[in-house]
mmCIF file of C-alpha atoms in Angstrom:
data_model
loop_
_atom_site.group_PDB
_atom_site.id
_atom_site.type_symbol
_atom_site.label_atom_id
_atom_site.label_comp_id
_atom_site.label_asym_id
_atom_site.label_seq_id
_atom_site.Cartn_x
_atom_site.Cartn_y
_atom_site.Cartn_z
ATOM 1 C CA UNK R 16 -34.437 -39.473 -73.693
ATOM 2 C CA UNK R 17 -36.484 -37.915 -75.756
ATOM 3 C CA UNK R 18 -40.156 -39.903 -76.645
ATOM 4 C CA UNK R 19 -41.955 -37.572 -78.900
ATOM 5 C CA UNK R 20 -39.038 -35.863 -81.573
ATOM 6 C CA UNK R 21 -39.981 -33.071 -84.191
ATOM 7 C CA UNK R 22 -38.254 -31.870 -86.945
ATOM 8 C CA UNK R 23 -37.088 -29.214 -87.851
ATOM 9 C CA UNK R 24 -37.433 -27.097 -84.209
ATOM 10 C CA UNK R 25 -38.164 -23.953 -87.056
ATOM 11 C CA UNK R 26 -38.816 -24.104 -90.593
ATOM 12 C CA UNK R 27 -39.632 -20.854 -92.569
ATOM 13 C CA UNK R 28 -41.207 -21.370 -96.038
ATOM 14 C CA UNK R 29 -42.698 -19.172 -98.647
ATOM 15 C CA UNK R 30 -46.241 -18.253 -99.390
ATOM 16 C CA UNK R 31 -47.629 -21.039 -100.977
ATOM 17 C CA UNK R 32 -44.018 -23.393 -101.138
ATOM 18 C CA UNK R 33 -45.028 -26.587 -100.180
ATOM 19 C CA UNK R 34 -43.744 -27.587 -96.937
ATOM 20 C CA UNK R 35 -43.581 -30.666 -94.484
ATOM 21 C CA UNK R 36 -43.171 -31.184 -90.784
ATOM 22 C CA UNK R 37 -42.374 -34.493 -89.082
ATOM 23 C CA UNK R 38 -42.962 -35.998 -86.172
ATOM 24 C CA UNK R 39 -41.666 -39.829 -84.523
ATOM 25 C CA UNK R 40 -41.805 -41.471 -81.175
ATOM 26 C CA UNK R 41 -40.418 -43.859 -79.189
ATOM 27 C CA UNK R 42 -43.406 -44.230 -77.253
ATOM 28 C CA UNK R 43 -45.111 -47.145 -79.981
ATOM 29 C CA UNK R 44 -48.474 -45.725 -78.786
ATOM 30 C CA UNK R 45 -51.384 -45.839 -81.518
ATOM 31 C CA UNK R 46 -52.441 -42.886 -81.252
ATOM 32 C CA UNK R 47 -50.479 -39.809 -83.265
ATOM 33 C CA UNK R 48 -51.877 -36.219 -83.300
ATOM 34 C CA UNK R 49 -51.133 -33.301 -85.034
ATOM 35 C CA UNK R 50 -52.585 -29.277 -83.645
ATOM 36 C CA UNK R 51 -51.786 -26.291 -84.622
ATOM 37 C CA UNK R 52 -51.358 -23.389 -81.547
ATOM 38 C CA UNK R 53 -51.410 -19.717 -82.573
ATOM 39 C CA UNK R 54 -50.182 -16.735 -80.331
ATOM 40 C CA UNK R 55 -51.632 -17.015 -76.763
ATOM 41 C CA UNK R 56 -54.076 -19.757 -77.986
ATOM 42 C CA UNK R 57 -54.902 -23.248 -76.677
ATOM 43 C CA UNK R 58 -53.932 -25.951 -79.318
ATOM 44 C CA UNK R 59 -56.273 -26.863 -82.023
ATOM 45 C CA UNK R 60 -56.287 -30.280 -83.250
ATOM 46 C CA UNK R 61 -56.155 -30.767 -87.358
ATOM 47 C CA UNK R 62 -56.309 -34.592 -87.279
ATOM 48 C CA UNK R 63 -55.046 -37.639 -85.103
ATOM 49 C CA UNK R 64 -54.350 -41.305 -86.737
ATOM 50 C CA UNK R 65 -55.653 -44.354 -84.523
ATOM 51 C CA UNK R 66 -52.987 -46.946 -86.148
ATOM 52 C CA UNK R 67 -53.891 -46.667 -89.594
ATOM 53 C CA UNK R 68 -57.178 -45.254 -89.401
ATOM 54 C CA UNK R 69 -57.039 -41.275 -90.194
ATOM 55 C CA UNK R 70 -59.421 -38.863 -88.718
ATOM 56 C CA UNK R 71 -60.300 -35.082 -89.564
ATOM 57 C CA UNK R 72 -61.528 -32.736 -87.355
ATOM 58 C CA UNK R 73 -64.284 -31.075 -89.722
ATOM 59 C CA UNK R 74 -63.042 -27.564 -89.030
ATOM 60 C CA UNK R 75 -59.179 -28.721 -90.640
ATOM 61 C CA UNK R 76 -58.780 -26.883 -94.080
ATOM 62 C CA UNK R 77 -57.847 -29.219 -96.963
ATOM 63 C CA UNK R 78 -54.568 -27.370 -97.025
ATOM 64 C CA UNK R 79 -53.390 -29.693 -94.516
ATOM 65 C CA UNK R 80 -52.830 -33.261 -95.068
ATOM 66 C CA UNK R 81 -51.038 -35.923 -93.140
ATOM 67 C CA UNK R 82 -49.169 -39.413 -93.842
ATOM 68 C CA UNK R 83 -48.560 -42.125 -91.124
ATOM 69 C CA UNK R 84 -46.254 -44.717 -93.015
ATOM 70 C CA UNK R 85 -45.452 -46.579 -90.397
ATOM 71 C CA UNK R 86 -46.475 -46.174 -86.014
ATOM 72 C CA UNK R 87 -43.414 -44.279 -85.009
ATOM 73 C CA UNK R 88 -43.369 -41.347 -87.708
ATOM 74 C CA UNK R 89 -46.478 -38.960 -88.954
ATOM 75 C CA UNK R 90 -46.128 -36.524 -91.195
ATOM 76 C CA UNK R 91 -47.842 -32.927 -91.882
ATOM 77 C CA UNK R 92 -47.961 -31.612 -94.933
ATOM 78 C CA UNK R 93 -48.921 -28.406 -95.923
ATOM 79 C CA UNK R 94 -49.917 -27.897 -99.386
ATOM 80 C CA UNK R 95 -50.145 -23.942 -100.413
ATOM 81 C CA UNK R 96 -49.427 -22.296 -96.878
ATOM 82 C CA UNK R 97 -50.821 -18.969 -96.558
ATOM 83 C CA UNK R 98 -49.782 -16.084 -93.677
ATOM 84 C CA UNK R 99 -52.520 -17.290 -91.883
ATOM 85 C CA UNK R 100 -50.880 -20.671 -91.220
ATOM 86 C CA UNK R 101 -47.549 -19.165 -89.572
ATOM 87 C CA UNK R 102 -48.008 -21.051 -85.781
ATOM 88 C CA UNK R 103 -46.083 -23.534 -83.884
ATOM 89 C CA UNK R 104 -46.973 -27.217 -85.127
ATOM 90 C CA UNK R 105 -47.781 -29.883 -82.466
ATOM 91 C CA UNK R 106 -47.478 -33.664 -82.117
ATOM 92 C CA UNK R 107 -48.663 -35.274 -79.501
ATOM 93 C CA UNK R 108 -48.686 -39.140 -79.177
ATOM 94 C CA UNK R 109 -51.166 -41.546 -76.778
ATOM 95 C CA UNK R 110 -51.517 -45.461 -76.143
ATOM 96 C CA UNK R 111 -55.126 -44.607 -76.026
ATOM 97 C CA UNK R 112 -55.823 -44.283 -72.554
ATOM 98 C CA UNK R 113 -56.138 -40.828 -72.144
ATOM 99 C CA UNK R 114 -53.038 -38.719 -71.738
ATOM 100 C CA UNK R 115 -51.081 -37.536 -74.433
ATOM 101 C CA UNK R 116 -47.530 -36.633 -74.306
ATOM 102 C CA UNK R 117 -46.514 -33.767 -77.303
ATOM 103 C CA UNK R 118 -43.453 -33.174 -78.809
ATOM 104 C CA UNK R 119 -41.307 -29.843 -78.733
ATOM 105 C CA UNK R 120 -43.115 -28.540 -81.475
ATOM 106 C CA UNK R 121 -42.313 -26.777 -85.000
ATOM 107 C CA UNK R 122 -42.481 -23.315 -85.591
ATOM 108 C CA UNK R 123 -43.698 -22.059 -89.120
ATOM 109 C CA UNK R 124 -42.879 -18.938 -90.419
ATOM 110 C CA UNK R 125 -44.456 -18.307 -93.230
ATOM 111 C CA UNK R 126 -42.691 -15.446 -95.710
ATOM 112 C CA UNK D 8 -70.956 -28.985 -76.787
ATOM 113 C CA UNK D 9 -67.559 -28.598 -74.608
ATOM 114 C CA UNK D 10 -66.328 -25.754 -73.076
ATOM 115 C CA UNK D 11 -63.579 -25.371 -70.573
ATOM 116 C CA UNK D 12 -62.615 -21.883 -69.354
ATOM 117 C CA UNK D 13 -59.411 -20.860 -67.349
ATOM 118 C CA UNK D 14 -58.837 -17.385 -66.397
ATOM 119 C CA UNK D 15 -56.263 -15.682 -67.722
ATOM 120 C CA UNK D 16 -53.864 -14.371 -65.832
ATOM 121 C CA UNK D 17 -51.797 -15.434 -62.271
ATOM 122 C CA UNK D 18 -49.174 -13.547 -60.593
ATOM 123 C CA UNK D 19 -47.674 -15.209 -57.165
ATOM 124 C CA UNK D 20 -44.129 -14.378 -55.217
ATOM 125 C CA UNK D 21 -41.792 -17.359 -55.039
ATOM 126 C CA UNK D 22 -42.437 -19.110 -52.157
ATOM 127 C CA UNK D 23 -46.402 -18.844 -51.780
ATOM 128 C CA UNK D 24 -48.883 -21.091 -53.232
ATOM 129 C CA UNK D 25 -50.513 -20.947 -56.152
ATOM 130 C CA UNK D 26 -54.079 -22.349 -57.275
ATOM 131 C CA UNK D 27 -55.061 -22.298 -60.432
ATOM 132 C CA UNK D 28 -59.070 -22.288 -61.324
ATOM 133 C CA UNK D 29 -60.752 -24.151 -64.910
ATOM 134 C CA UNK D 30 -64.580 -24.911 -65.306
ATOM 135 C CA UNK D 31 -65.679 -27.443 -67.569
ATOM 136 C CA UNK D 32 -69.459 -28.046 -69.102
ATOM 137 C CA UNK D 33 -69.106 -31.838 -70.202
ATOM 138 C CA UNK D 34 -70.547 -33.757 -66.880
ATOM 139 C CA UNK D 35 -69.721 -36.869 -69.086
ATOM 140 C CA UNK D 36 -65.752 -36.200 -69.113
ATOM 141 C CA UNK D 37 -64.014 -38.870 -67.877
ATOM 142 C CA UNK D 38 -60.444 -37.724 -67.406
ATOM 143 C CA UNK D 39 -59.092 -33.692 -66.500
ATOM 144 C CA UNK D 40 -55.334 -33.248 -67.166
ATOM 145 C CA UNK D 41 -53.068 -30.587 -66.298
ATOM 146 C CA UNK D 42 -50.350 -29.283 -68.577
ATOM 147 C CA UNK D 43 -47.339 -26.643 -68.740
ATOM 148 C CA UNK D 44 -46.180 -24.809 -71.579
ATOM 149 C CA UNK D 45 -42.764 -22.745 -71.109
ATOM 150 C CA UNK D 46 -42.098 -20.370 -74.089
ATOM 151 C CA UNK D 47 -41.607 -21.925 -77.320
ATOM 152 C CA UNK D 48 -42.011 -25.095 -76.283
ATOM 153 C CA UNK D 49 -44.304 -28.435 -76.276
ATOM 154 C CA UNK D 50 -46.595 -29.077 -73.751
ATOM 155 C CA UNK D 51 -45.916 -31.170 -70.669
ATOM 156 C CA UNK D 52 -48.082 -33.424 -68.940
ATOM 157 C CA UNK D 53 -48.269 -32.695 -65.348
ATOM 158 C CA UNK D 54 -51.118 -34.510 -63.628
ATOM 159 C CA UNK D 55 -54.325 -35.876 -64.247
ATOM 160 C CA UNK D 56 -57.140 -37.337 -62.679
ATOM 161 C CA UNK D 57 -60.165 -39.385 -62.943
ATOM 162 C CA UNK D 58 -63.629 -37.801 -62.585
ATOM 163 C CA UNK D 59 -64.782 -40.191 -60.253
ATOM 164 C CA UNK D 60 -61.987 -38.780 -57.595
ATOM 165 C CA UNK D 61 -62.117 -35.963 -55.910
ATOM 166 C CA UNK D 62 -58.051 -35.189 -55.140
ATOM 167 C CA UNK D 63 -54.710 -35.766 -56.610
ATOM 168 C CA UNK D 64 -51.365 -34.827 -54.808
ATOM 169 C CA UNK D 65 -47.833 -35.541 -56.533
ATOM 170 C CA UNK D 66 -44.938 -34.048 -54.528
ATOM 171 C CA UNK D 67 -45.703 -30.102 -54.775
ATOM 172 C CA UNK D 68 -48.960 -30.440 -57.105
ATOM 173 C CA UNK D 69 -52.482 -30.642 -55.678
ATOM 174 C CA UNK D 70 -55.861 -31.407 -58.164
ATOM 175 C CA UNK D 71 -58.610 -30.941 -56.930
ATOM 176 C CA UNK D 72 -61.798 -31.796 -58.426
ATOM 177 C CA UNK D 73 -65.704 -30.750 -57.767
ATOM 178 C CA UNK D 74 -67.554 -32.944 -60.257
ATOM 179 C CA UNK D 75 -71.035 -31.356 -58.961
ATOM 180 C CA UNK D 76 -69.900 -27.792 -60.296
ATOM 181 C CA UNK D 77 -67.437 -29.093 -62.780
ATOM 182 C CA UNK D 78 -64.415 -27.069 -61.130
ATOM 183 C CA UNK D 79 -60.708 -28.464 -61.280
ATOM 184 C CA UNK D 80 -58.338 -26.842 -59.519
ATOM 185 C CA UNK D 81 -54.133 -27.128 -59.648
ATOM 186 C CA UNK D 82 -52.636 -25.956 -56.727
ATOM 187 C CA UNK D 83 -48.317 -25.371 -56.567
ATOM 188 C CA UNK D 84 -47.149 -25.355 -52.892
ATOM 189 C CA UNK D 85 -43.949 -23.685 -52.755
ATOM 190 C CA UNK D 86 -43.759 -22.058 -56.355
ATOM 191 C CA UNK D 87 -40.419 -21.053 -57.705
ATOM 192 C CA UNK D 88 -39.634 -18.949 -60.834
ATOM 193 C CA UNK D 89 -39.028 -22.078 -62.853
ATOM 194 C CA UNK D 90 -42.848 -22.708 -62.780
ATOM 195 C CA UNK D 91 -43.644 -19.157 -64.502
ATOM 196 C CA UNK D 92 -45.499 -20.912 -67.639
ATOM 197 C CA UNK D 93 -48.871 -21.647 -69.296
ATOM 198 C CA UNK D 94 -50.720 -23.731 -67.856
ATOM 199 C CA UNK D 95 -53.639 -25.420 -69.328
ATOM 200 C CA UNK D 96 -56.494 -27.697 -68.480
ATOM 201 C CA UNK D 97 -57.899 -30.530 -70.656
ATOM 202 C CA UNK D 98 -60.745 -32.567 -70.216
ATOM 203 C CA UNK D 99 -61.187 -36.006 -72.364
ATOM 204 C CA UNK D 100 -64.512 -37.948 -73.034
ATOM 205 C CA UNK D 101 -64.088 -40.791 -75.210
ATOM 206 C CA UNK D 102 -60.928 -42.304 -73.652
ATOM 207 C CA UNK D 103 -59.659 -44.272 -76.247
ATOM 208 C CA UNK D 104 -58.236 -42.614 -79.097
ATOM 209 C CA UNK D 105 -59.370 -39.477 -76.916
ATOM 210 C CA UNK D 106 -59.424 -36.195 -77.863
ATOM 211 C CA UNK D 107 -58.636 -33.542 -75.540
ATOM 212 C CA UNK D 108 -60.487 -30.438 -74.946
ATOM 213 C CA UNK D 109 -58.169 -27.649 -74.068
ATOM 214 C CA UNK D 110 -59.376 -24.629 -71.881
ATOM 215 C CA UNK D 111 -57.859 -21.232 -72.537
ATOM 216 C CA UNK D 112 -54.779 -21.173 -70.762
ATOM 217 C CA UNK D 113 -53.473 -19.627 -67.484
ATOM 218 C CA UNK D 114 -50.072 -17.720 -67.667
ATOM 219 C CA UNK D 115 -48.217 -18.203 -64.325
ATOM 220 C CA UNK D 116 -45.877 -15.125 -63.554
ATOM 221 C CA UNK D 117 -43.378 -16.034 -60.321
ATOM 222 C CA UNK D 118 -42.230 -12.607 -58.824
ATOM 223 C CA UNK D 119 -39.494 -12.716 -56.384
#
């Protein structure tokens, strides 16, 4: 069964169209995290929600914003996405003990 | 700051072993994980282990860990084509609500 879901598996949007991906779990762990993974690159974390409690890595443009209305969903939104932000989308969940276990992942095309 | 390196590139026939090297710089990490990639997917967890060990086995996987020069290893006994992947090391320091540290990535190629 799956534990970490993300929708949609590929999601092409237009320069600057407003887009969101979403992310649940099954898990009910705390923790929710969202990176972004370019071509051949390790994944780069844009922000993880303890709970309620949001936190930004200081490096995440303020493109990117995230909701977490409730523990099993978290959202990403991307405001104006440029070229530059075509990559495949992460989630990742944790209890808070150390491991995290990611979902499928979305891939953005940006057009 | 933290820095974990992986090299590149591993190419192994089915059948052999394979060991795959990362270095970390963080002596205060507390936890090292292991985890694959296949193409255009998420990332699974494989294994971890705690820094204050020195060895994990689970069925064909082997970690081993040298905390004094801050080398984990992964080694596949018996590797078949289905483990051609990415596979990528992760160290964490604050273990609640941690944050992972990813090293480069090593891509796996399984030649028969």
């Amino acid at each position: 069964d799956a534990m970490v879901i993300q929708n949609p598996r590929y999601q092409v949007t237009q320069f600057g169209k407003p887009v969101t991906l979403s992310c649940s779990q099954t898990l009910n762990h705390n923790v929710m995290y969202w990176y972004q993974q370019k071509s051949s690159q390790a994944p780069k974390l844009l922000f993880h929600y303890y709970d309620k409690d949001f936190n930004n890595e200081a490096d995440t443009p303020d493109n990117f914003q995230s909701r977490r209305p409730n523990t099993s969903f978290c959202f990403l939104d991307i405001r104006s996405p440029g070229l530059g932000d075509a990559a495949m989308y992460l989630c990742a969940t944790s209890s808070g003990q150390g491991e995290q276990y990611f979902g499928p992942g979305t891939r953005l095309t940006v057009t | 700051g933290e820095d974990v390196e992986q090299s590149l590139f591993l190419s192994v026939r089915e059948g052999d072993s394979s060991v795959i090297n990362c270095t970390y710089t963080d002596s205060s990490s507390t936890y090292l994980y292991w985890y694959k990639q296949e193409p255009g997917a998420g990332l699974q967890l494989l294994t971890y282990i705690f820094s204050n060990m020195d060895m994990k086995q689970d069925q064909r996987l082997t970690v081993l860990l040298n905390k004094k020069d801050k080398h984990l290893s992964l080694r596949i006994a018996d590797t078949q084509t289905g483990d051609s992947a990415i596979y990528f090391c992760a160290e964490s320091i604050i273990p609640t609500a941690s944050k992972l540290t990813f090293g480069t990535g090593t891509r796996l190629q399984v030649t028969l």
